[in-house]
Short mmCIF file of C-alpha atoms in Angstrom, two decimals:
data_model
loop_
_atom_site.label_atom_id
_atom_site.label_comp_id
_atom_site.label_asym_id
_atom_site.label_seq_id
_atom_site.Cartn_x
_atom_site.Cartn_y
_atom_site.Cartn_z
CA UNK A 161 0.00 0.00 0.00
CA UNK A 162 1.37 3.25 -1.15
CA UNK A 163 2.04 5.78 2.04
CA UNK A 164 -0.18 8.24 2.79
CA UNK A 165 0.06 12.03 1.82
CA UNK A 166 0.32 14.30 4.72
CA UNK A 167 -2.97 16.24 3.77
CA UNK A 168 -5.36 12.98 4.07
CA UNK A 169 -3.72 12.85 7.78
CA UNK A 170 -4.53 16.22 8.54
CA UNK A 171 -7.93 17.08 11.22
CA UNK A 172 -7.87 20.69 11.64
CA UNK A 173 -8.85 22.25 8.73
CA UNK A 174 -12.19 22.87 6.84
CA UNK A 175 -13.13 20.87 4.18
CA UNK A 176 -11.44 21.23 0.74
CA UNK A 177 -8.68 22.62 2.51
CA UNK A 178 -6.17 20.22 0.53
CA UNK A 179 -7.73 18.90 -3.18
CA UNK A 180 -7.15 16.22 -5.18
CA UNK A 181 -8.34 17.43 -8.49
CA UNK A 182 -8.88 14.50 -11.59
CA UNK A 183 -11.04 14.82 -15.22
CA UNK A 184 -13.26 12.17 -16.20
CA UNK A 185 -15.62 11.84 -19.42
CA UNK A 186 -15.97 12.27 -22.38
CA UNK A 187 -20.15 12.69 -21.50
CA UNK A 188 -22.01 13.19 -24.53
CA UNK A 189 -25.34 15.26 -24.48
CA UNK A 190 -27.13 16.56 -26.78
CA UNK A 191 -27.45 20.53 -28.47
CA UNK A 192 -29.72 20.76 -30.91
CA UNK A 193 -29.30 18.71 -33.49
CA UNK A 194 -25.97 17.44 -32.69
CA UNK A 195 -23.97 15.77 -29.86
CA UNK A 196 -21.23 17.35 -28.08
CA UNK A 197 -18.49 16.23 -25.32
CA UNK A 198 -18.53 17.48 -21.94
CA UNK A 199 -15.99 16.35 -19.00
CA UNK A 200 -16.62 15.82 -15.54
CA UNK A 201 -13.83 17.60 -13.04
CA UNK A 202 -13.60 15.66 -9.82
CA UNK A 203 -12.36 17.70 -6.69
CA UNK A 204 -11.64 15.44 -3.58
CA UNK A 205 -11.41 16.62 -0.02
CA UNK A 206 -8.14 14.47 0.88
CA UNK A 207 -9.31 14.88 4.72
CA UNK A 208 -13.02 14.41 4.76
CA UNK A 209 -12.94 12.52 1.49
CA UNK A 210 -15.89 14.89 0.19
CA UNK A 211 -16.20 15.93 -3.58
CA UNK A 212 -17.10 18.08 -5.90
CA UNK A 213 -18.13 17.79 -9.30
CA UNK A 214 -17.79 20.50 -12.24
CA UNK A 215 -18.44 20.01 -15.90
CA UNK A 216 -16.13 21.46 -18.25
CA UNK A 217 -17.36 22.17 -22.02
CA UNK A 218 -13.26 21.41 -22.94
CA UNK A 219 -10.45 20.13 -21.70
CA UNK A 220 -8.14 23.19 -22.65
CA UNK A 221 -6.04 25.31 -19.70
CA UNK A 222 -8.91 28.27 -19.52
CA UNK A 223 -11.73 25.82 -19.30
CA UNK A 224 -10.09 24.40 -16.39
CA UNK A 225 -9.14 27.70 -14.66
CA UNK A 226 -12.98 28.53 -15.42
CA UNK A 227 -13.87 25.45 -13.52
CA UNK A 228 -11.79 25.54 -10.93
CA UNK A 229 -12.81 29.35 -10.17
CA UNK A 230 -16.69 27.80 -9.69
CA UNK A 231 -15.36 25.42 -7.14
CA UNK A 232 -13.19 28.44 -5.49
CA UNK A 233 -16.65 30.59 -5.41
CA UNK A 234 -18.70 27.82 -3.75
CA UNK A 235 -16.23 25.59 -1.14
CA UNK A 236 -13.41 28.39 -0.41
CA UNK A 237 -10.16 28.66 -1.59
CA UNK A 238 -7.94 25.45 -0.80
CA UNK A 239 -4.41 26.04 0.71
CA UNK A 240 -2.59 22.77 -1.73
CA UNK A 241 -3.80 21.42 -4.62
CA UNK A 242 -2.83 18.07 -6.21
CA UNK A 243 -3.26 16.39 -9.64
CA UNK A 244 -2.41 14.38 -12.00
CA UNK A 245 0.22 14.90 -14.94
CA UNK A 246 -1.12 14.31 -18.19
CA UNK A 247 1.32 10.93 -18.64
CA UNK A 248 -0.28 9.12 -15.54
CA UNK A 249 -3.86 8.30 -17.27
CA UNK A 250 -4.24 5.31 -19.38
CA UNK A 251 -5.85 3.13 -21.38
CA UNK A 252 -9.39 4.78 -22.41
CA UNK A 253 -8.51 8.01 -21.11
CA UNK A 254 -5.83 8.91 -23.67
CA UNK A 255 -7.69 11.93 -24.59
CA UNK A 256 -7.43 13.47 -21.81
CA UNK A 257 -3.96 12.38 -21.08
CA UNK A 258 -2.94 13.93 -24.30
CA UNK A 259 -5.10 17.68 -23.68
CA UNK A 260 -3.93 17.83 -20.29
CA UNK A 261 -0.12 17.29 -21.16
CA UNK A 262 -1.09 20.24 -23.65
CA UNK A 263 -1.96 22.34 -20.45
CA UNK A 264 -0.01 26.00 -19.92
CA UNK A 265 1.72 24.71 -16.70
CA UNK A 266 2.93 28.65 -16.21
CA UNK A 267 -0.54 29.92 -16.85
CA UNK A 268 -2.02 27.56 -14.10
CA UNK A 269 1.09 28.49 -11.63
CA UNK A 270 0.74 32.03 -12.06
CA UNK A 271 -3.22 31.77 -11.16
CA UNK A 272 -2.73 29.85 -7.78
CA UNK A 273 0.16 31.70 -6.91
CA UNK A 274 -1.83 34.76 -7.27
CA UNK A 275 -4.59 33.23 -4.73
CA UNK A 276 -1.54 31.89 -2.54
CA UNK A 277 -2.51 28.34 -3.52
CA UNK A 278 0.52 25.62 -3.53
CA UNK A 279 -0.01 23.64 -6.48
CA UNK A 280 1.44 20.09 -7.11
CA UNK A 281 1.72 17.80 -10.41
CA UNK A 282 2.61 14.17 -9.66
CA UNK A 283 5.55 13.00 -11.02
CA UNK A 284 5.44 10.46 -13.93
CA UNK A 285 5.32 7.32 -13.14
CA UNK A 286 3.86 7.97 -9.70
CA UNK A 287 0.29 6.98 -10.33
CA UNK A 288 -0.17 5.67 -6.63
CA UNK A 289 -0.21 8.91 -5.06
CA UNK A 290 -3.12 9.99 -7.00
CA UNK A 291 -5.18 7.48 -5.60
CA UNK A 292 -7.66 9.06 -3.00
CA UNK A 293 -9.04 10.79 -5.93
CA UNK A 294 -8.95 8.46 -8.72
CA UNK A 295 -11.47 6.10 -6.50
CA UNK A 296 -13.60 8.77 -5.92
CA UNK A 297 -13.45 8.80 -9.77
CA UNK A 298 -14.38 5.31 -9.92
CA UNK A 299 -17.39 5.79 -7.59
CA UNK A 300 -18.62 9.00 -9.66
CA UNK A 301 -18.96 7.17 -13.00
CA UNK A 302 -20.63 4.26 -11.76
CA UNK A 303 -23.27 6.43 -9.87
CA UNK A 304 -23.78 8.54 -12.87
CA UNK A 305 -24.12 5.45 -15.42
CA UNK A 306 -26.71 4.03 -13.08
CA UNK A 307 -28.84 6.94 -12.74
CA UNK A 308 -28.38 8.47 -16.36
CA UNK A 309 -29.39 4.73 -17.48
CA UNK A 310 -27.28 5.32 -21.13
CA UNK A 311 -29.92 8.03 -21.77
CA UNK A 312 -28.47 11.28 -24.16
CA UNK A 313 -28.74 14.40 -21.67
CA UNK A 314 -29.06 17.62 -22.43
CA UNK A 315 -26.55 20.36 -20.86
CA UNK A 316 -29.07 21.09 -18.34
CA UNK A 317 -30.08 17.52 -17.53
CA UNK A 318 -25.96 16.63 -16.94
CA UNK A 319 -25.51 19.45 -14.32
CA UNK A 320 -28.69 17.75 -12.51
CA UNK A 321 -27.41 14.67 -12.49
CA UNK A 322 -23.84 15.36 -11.40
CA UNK A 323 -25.56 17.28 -8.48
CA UNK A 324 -27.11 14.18 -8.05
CA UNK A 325 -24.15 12.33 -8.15
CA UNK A 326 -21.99 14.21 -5.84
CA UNK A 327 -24.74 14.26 -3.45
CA UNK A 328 -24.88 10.82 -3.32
CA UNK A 329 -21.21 10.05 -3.03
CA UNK A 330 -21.30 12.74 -0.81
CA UNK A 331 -24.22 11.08 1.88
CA UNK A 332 -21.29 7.33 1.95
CA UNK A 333 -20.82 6.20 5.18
CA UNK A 334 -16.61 7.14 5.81
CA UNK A 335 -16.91 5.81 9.47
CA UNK A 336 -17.37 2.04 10.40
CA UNK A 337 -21.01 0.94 10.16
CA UNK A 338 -22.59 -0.62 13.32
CA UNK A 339 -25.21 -3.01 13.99
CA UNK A 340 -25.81 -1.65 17.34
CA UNK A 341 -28.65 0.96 17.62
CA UNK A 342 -27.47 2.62 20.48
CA UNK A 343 -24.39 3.93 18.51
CA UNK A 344 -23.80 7.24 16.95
CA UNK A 345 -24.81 6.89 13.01
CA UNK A 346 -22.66 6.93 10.75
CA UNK A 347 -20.48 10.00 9.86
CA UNK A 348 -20.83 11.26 5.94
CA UNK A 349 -18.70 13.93 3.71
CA UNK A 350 -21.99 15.91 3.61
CA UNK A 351 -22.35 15.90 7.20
CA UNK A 352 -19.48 17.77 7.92
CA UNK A 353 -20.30 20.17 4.62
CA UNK A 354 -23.63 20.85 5.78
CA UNK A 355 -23.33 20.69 9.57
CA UNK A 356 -26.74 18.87 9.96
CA UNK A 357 -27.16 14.66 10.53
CA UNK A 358 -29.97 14.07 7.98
CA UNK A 359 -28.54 15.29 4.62
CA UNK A 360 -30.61 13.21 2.54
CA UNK A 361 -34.73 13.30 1.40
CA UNK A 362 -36.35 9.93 -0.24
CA UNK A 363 -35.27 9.76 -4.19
CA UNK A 364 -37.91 7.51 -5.31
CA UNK A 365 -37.07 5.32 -8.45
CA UNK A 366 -36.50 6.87 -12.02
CA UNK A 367 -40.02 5.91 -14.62
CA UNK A 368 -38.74 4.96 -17.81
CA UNK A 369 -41.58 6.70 -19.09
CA UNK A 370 -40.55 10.11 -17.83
CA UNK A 371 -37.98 12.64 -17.05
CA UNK A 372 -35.24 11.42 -19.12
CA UNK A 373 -37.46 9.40 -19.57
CA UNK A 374 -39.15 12.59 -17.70
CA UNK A 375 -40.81 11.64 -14.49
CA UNK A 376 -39.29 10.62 -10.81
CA UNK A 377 -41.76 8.93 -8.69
CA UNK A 378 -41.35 8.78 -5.36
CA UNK A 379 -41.30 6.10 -3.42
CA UNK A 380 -41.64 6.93 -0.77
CA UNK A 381 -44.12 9.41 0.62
CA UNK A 382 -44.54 11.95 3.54
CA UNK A 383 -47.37 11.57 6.28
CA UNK A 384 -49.78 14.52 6.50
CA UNK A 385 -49.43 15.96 9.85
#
């Protein structure tokens, strides 16, 4: 097992104080008449594990700066930032291994210096250290392929669904679950982000016939009081 970064061992600091940051995608949707590629941007809280999901219409340098500044305006500004270098994805993601070797490095440096952010590339070859985020990754796509259902989204219906999706990921259990009812539940990502213990409502079940298929019916429903 690869060692630990410093950051994921860290207690006294918000959340998103030190990011993992990783791309996923292509996602197709649909505009008009034709079908374009959007990419998901992944930021991990390496302490709390939480994340965060943008969607980026490219995968050039000012698309991510433009993406990063939405997570910046909404979770804070983080103190170190790590991610990938473009040579450490493989396989299917050779796209975006080839765009994000193509990223202005100075450009990027010169942003989160001016914001007094530390930012950090992994080295080639060093895959492993990347890890907290790229499992978070994992998580992310199979939650969104289950919920999407292979169904061509519009822009709109892609930023509901990643909501969706990070709420989800964000409402796993990242304390031991226990059989015993007189022990504390569980702790979850989003109960530290929202300060609250019951972060989620009922979801219901997806009709084929609706919503993206167009409808969500509930499953579950609310006594009058």
């Amino acid at each position: 097992m690869a060692p630990l970064l410093e950051e994921q061992m860290t207690a006294d600091k918000p959340p998103f104080t030190f990011v993992g940051v990783d791309y996923f995608g292509p996602l197709n949707v649909k505009l008009g008449r034709s079908v374009v590629k959007r990419y998901g941007c992944l930021f991990t809280c390496l302490t709390t594990r939480a994340v965060h999901i943008e969607i980026a219409h490219s995968l050039n340098t000012d698309s991510f700066i433009s993406a990063f500044q939405r997570f910046t305006s909404r979770r804070g500004i983080p103190e170190k930032v790590y991610s990938d270098n473009g040579t450490n994805f493989v396989g299917g993601e050779i796209e975006l291994r080839k765009n994000i070797e193509q990223w202005n490095k100075a450009t990027i440096s010169n942003y989160m210096l001016h914001k007094d952010i530390i930012w950090t590339f992994n080295p080639p070859y060093a895959s492993h250290r990347g890890g907290a985020w790229e499992r978070m990754i994992r998580s992310t796509r199979n939650i969104f392929k289950a919920l999407i259902n292979q169904q061509l989204l519009s822009d709109e219906q892609l930023l509901t669904f990643m909501a969706e999706t990070e709420r989800i990921m964000n409402d796993r259990p990242i304390t031991a679950i226990s059989d015993d009812c007189r022990d504390l539940p569980v702790l979850t990502p989003n109960m530290l982000l929202l300060m609250k213990s019951n972060t989620s409502t009922p979801q219901g079940v997806f009709d084929k016939k609706g919503y993206i298929c167009k409808t969500m019916v509930e499953t579950n429903t609310t006594p009058s009081e």
